[in-house]
mmCIF file of C-alpha atoms in Angstrom:
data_model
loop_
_atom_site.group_PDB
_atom_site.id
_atom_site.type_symbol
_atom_site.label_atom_id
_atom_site.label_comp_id
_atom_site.label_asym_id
_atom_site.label_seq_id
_atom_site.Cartn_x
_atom_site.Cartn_y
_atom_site.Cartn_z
ATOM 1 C CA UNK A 1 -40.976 -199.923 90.637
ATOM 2 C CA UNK A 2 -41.541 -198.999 86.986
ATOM 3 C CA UNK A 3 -44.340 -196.214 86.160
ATOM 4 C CA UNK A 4 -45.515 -194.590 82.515
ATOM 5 C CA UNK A 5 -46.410 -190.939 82.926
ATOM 6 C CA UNK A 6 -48.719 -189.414 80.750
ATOM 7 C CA UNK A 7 -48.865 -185.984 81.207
ATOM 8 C CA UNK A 8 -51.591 -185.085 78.935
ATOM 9 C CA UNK A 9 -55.150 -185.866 79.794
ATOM 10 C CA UNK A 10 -56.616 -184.619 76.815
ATOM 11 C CA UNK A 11 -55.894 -182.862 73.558
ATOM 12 C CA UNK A 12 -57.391 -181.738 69.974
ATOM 13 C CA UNK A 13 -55.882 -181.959 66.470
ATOM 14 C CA UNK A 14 -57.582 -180.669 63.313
ATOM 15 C CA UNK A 15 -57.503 -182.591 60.936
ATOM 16 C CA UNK A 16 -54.601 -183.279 58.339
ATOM 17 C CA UNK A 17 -52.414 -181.672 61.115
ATOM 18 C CA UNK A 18 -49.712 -182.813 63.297
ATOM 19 C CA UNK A 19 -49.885 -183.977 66.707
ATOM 20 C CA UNK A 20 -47.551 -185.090 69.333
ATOM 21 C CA UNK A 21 -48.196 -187.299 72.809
ATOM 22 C CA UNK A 22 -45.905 -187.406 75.343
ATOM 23 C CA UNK A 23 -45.120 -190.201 77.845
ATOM 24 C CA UNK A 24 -42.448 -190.853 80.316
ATOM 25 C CA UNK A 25 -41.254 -194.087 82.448
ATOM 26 C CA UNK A 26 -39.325 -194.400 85.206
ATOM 27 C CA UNK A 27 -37.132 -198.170 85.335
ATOM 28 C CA UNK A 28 -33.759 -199.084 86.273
ATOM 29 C CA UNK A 29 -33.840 -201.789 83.817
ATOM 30 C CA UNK A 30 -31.582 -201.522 80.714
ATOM 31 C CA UNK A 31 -33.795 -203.922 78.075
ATOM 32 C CA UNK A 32 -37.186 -203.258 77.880
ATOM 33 C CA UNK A 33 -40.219 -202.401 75.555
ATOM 34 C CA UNK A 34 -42.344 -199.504 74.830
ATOM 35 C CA UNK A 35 -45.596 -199.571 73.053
ATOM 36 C CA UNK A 36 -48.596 -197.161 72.115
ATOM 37 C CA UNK A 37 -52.433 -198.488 71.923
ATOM 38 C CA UNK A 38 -55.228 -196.514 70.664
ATOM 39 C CA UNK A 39 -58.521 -197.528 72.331
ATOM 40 C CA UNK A 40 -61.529 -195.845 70.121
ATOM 41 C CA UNK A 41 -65.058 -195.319 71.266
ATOM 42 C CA UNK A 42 -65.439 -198.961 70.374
ATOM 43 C CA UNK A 43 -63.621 -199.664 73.778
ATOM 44 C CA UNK A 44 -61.332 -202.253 71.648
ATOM 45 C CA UNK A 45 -57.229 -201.872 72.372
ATOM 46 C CA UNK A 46 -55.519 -202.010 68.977
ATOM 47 C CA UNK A 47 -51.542 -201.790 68.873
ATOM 48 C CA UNK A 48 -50.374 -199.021 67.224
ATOM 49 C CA UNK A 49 -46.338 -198.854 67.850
ATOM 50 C CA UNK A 50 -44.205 -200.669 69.452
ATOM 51 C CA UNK A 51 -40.012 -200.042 70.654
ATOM 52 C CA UNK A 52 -37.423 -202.029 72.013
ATOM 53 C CA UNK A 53 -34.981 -200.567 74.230
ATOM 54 C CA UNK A 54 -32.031 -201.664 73.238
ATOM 55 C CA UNK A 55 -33.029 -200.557 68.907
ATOM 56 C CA UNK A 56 -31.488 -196.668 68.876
ATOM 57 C CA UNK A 57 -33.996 -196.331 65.735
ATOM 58 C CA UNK A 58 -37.108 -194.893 66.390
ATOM 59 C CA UNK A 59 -40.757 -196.752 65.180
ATOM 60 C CA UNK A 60 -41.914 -196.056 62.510
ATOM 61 C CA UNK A 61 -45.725 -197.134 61.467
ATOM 62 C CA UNK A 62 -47.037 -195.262 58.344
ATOM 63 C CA UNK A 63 -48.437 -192.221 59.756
ATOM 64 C CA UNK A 64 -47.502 -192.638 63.155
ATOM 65 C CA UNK A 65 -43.849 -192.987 64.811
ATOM 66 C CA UNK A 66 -42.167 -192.085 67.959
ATOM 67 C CA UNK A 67 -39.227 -190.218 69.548
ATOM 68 C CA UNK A 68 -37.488 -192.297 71.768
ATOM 69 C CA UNK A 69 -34.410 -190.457 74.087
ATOM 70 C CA UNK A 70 -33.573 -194.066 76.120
ATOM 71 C CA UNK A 71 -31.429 -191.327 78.335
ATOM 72 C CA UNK A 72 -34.518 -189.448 79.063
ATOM 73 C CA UNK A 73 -36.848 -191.968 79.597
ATOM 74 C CA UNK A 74 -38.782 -190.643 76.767
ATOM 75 C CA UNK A 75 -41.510 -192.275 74.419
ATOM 76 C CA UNK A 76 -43.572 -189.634 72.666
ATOM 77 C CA UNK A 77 -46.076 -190.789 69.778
ATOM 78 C CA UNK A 78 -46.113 -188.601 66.560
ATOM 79 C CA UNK A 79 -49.381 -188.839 64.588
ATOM 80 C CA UNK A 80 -48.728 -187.005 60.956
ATOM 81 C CA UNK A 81 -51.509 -186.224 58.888
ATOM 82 C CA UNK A 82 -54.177 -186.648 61.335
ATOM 83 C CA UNK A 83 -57.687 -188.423 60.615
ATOM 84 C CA UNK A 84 -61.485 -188.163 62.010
ATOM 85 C CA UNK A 85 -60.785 -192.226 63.002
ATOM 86 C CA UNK A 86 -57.546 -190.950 65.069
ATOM 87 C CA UNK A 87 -59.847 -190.073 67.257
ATOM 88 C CA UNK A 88 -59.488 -192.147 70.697
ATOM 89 C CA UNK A 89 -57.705 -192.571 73.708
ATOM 90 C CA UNK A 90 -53.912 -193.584 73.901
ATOM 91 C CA UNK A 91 -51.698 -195.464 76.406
ATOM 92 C CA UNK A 92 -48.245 -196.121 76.542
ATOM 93 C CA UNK A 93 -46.848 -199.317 78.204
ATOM 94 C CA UNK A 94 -44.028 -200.241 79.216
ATOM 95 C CA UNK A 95 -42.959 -204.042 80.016
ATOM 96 C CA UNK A 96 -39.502 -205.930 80.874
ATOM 97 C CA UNK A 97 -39.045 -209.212 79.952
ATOM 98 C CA UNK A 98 -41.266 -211.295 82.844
ATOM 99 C CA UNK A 99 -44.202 -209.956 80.426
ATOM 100 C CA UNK A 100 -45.454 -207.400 83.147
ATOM 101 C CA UNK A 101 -47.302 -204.550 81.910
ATOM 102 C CA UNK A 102 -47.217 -200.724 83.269
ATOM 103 C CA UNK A 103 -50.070 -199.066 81.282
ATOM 104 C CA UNK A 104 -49.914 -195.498 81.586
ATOM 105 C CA UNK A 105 -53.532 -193.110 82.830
ATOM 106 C CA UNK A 106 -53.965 -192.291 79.037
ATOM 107 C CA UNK A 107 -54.681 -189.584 76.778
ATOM 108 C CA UNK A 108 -57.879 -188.567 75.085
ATOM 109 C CA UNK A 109 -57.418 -187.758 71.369
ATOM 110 C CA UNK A 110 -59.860 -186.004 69.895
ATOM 111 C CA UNK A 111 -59.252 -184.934 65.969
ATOM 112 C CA UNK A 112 -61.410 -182.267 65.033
ATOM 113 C CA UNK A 113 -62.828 -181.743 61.183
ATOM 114 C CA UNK B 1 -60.099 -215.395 62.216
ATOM 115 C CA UNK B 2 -57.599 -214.992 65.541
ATOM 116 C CA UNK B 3 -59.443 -213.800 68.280
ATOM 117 C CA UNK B 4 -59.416 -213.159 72.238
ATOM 118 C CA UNK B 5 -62.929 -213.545 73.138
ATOM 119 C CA UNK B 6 -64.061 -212.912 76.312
ATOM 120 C CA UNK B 7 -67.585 -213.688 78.210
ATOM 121 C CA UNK B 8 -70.136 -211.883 79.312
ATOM 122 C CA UNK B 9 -69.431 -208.388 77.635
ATOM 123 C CA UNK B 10 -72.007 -207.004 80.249
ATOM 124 C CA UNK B 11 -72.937 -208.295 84.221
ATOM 125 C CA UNK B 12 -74.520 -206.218 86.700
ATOM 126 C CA UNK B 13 -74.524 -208.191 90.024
ATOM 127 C CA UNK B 14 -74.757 -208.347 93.453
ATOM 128 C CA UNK B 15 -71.588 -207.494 96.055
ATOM 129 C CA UNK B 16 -70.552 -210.999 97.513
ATOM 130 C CA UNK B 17 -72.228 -213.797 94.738
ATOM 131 C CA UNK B 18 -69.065 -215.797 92.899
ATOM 132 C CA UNK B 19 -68.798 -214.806 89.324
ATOM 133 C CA UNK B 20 -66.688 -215.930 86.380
ATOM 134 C CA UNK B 21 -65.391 -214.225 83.754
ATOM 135 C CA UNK B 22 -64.201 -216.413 80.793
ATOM 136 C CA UNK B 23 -61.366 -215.181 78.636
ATOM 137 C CA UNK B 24 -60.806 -217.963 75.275
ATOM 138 C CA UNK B 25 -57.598 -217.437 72.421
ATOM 139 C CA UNK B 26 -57.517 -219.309 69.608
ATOM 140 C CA UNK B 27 -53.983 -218.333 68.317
ATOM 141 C CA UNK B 28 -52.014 -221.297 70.543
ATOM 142 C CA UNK B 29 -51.031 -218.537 72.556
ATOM 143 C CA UNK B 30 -48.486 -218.977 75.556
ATOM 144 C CA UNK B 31 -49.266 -215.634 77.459
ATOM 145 C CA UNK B 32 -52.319 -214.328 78.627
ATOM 146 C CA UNK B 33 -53.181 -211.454 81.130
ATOM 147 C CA UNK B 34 -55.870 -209.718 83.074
ATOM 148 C CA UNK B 35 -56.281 -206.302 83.342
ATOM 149 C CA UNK B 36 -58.861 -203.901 84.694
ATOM 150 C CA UNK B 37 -59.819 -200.252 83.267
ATOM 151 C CA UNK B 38 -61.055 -197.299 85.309
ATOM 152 C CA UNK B 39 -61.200 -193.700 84.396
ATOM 153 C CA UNK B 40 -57.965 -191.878 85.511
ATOM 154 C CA UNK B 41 -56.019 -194.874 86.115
ATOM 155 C CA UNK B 42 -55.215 -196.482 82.487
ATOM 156 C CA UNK B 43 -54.982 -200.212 82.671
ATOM 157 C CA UNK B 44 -53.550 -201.839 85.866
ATOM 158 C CA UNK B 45 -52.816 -205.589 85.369
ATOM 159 C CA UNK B 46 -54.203 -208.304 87.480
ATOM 160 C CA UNK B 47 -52.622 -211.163 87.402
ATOM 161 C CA UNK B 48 -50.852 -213.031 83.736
ATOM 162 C CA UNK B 49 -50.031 -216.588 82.832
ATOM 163 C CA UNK B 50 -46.940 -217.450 80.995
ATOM 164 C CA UNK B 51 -48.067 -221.135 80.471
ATOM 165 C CA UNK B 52 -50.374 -223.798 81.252
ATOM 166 C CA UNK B 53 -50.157 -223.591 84.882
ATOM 167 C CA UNK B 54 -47.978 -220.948 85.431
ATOM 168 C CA UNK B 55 -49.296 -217.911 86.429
ATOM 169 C CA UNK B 56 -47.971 -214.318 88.444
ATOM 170 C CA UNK B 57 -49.642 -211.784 90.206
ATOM 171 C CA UNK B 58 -49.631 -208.256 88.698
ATOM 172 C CA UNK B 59 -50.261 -204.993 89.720
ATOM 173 C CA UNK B 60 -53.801 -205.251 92.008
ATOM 174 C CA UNK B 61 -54.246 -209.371 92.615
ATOM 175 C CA UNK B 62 -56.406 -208.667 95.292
ATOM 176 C CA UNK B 63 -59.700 -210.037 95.184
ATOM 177 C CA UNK B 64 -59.402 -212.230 91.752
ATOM 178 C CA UNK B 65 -58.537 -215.458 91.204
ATOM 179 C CA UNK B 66 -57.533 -216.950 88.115
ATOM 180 C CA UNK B 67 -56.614 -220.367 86.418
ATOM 181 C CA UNK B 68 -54.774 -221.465 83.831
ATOM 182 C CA UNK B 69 -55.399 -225.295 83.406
ATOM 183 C CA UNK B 70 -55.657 -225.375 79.240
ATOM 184 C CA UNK B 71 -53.751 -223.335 76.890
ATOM 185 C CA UNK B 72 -56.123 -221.535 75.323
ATOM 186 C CA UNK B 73 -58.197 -220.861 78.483
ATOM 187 C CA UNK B 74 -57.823 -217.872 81.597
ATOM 188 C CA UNK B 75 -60.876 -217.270 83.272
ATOM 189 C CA UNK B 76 -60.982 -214.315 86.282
ATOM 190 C CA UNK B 77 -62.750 -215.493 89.206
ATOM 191 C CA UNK B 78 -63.949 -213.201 91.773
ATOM 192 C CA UNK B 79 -64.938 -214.941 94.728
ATOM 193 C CA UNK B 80 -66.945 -212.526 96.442
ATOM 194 C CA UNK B 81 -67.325 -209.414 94.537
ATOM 195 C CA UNK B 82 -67.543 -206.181 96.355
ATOM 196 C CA UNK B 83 -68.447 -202.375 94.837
ATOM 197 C CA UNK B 84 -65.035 -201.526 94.033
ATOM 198 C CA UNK B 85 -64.107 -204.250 91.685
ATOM 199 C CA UNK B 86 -66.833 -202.131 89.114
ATOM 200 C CA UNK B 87 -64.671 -201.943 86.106
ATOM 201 C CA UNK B 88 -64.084 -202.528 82.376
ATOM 202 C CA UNK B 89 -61.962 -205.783 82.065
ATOM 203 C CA UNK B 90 -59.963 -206.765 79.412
ATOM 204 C CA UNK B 91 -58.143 -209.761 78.682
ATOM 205 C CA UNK B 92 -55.342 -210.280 76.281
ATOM 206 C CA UNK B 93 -52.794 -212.657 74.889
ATOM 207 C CA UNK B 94 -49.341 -213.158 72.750
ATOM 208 C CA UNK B 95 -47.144 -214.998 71.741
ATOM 209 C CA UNK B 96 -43.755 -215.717 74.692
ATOM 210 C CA UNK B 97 -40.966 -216.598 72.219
ATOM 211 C CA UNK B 98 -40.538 -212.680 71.614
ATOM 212 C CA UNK B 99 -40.644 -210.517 74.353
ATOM 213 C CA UNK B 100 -41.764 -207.757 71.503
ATOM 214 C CA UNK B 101 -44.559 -209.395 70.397
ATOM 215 C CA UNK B 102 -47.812 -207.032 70.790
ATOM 216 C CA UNK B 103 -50.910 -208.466 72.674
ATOM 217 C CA UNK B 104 -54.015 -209.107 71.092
ATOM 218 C CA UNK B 105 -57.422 -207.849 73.294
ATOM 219 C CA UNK B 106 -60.546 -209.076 73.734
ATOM 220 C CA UNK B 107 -63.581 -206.513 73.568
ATOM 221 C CA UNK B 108 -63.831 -206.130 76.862
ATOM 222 C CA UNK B 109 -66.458 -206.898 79.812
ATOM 223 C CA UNK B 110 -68.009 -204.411 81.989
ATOM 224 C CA UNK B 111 -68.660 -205.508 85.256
ATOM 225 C CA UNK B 112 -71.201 -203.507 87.847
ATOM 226 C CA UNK B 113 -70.979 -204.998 91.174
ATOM 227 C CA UNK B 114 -74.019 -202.925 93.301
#
């Protein structure tokens, strides 16, 4: 069975700096997708990156993109530049192509002024 | 403006009296899905629909019923709620033709069950 591993509960950025989540999967499936959502106190789920397996180039969205080692089963999310709105909580997912979603426990964001 | 909206946003009720959650998408979408938030656990899905009536169970089916009889339409039934289906419950939808394609949320419902 597939799982997404966050490893990170919570964490703290200041502002304009640099921060990196970390997620892991576990599949023996070959093609699949990877995404990042940012939930903010608002309780909405907004997409903020998504991956396909079988693209070797990683995501790039603006100020955020990802570092994807297939090999590794690795799908960190790279926030450059961070903001006040960053703040949030973040899940990966993973799904294969029946459209079933693993959502990983999350991470808790918090970008500090 | 394309939306996933979902009703009621709140319920408190009682363990064991039938309640429905409606979930509505006006984007013509093919896939929907159920999922349910608690703290520590991320999202776990419930069950999805890939079409008018087709629909799979996902990660924790038990105790939720659902229906897919129009397109745009996926309510969650739970037949006879009990304490431990108290959870935040989202449902979403996208587009099948592209296995890529993100899904777009609703805002959520919050279900207490006492």
């Amino acid at each position: 069975a597939q799982t997404v591993t966050q490893s990170q509960p919570e964490m703290s950025v200041q502002e304009a700096e640099t921060v990196t989540l970390s997620c892991t999967y576990d599949t023996s499936e070959s093609n699949y997708y990877l995404f990042w959502y940012k939930q903010p106190p608002s309780r909405q789920m907004i997409l903020v990156i998504r991956q396909e397996a079988y693209k070797q180039q990683n995501a790039t969205e603006n100020r955020f993109s990802v570092n994807f080692q297939k090999a590794a089963k690795s799908f960190s999310l790279k926030i450059s530049d961070s903001q006040l709105g960053d703040t949030a909580m973040y899940f990966c997912a993973f799904m294969k192509g029946t459209y079933k979603y693993i959502f990983g426990t999350g991470t808790r964001l918090k970008v500090l002024a | 403006e394309a939306q996933v909206t979902q009703n009621p946003r709140y319920l408190i009720t009682v363990t064991g009296k039938k309640l429905t959650v409606t979930c509505s998408q006006n984007m013509n979408h093919e896939y929907m899905s159920w999922y349910r938030q608690d703290p520590g656990l991320g999202l776990r899905q419930i069950y999805y629909s890939m079409n008018v009536e087709v629909t799979d169970k996902g990660d924790v089916p038990e105790g939720y019923k659902v229906s897919r009889k129009e397109k745009r339409n996926f309510p969650l039934i739970l037949e006879s709620p009990s304490p431990n289906q108290t959870s935040l419950y989202f449902c979403a939808s996208s587009h099948s033709l592209y296995s890529n394609q993100p899904q777009h949320f609703g805002d959520g419902t919050r279900l207490s069950i006492l």
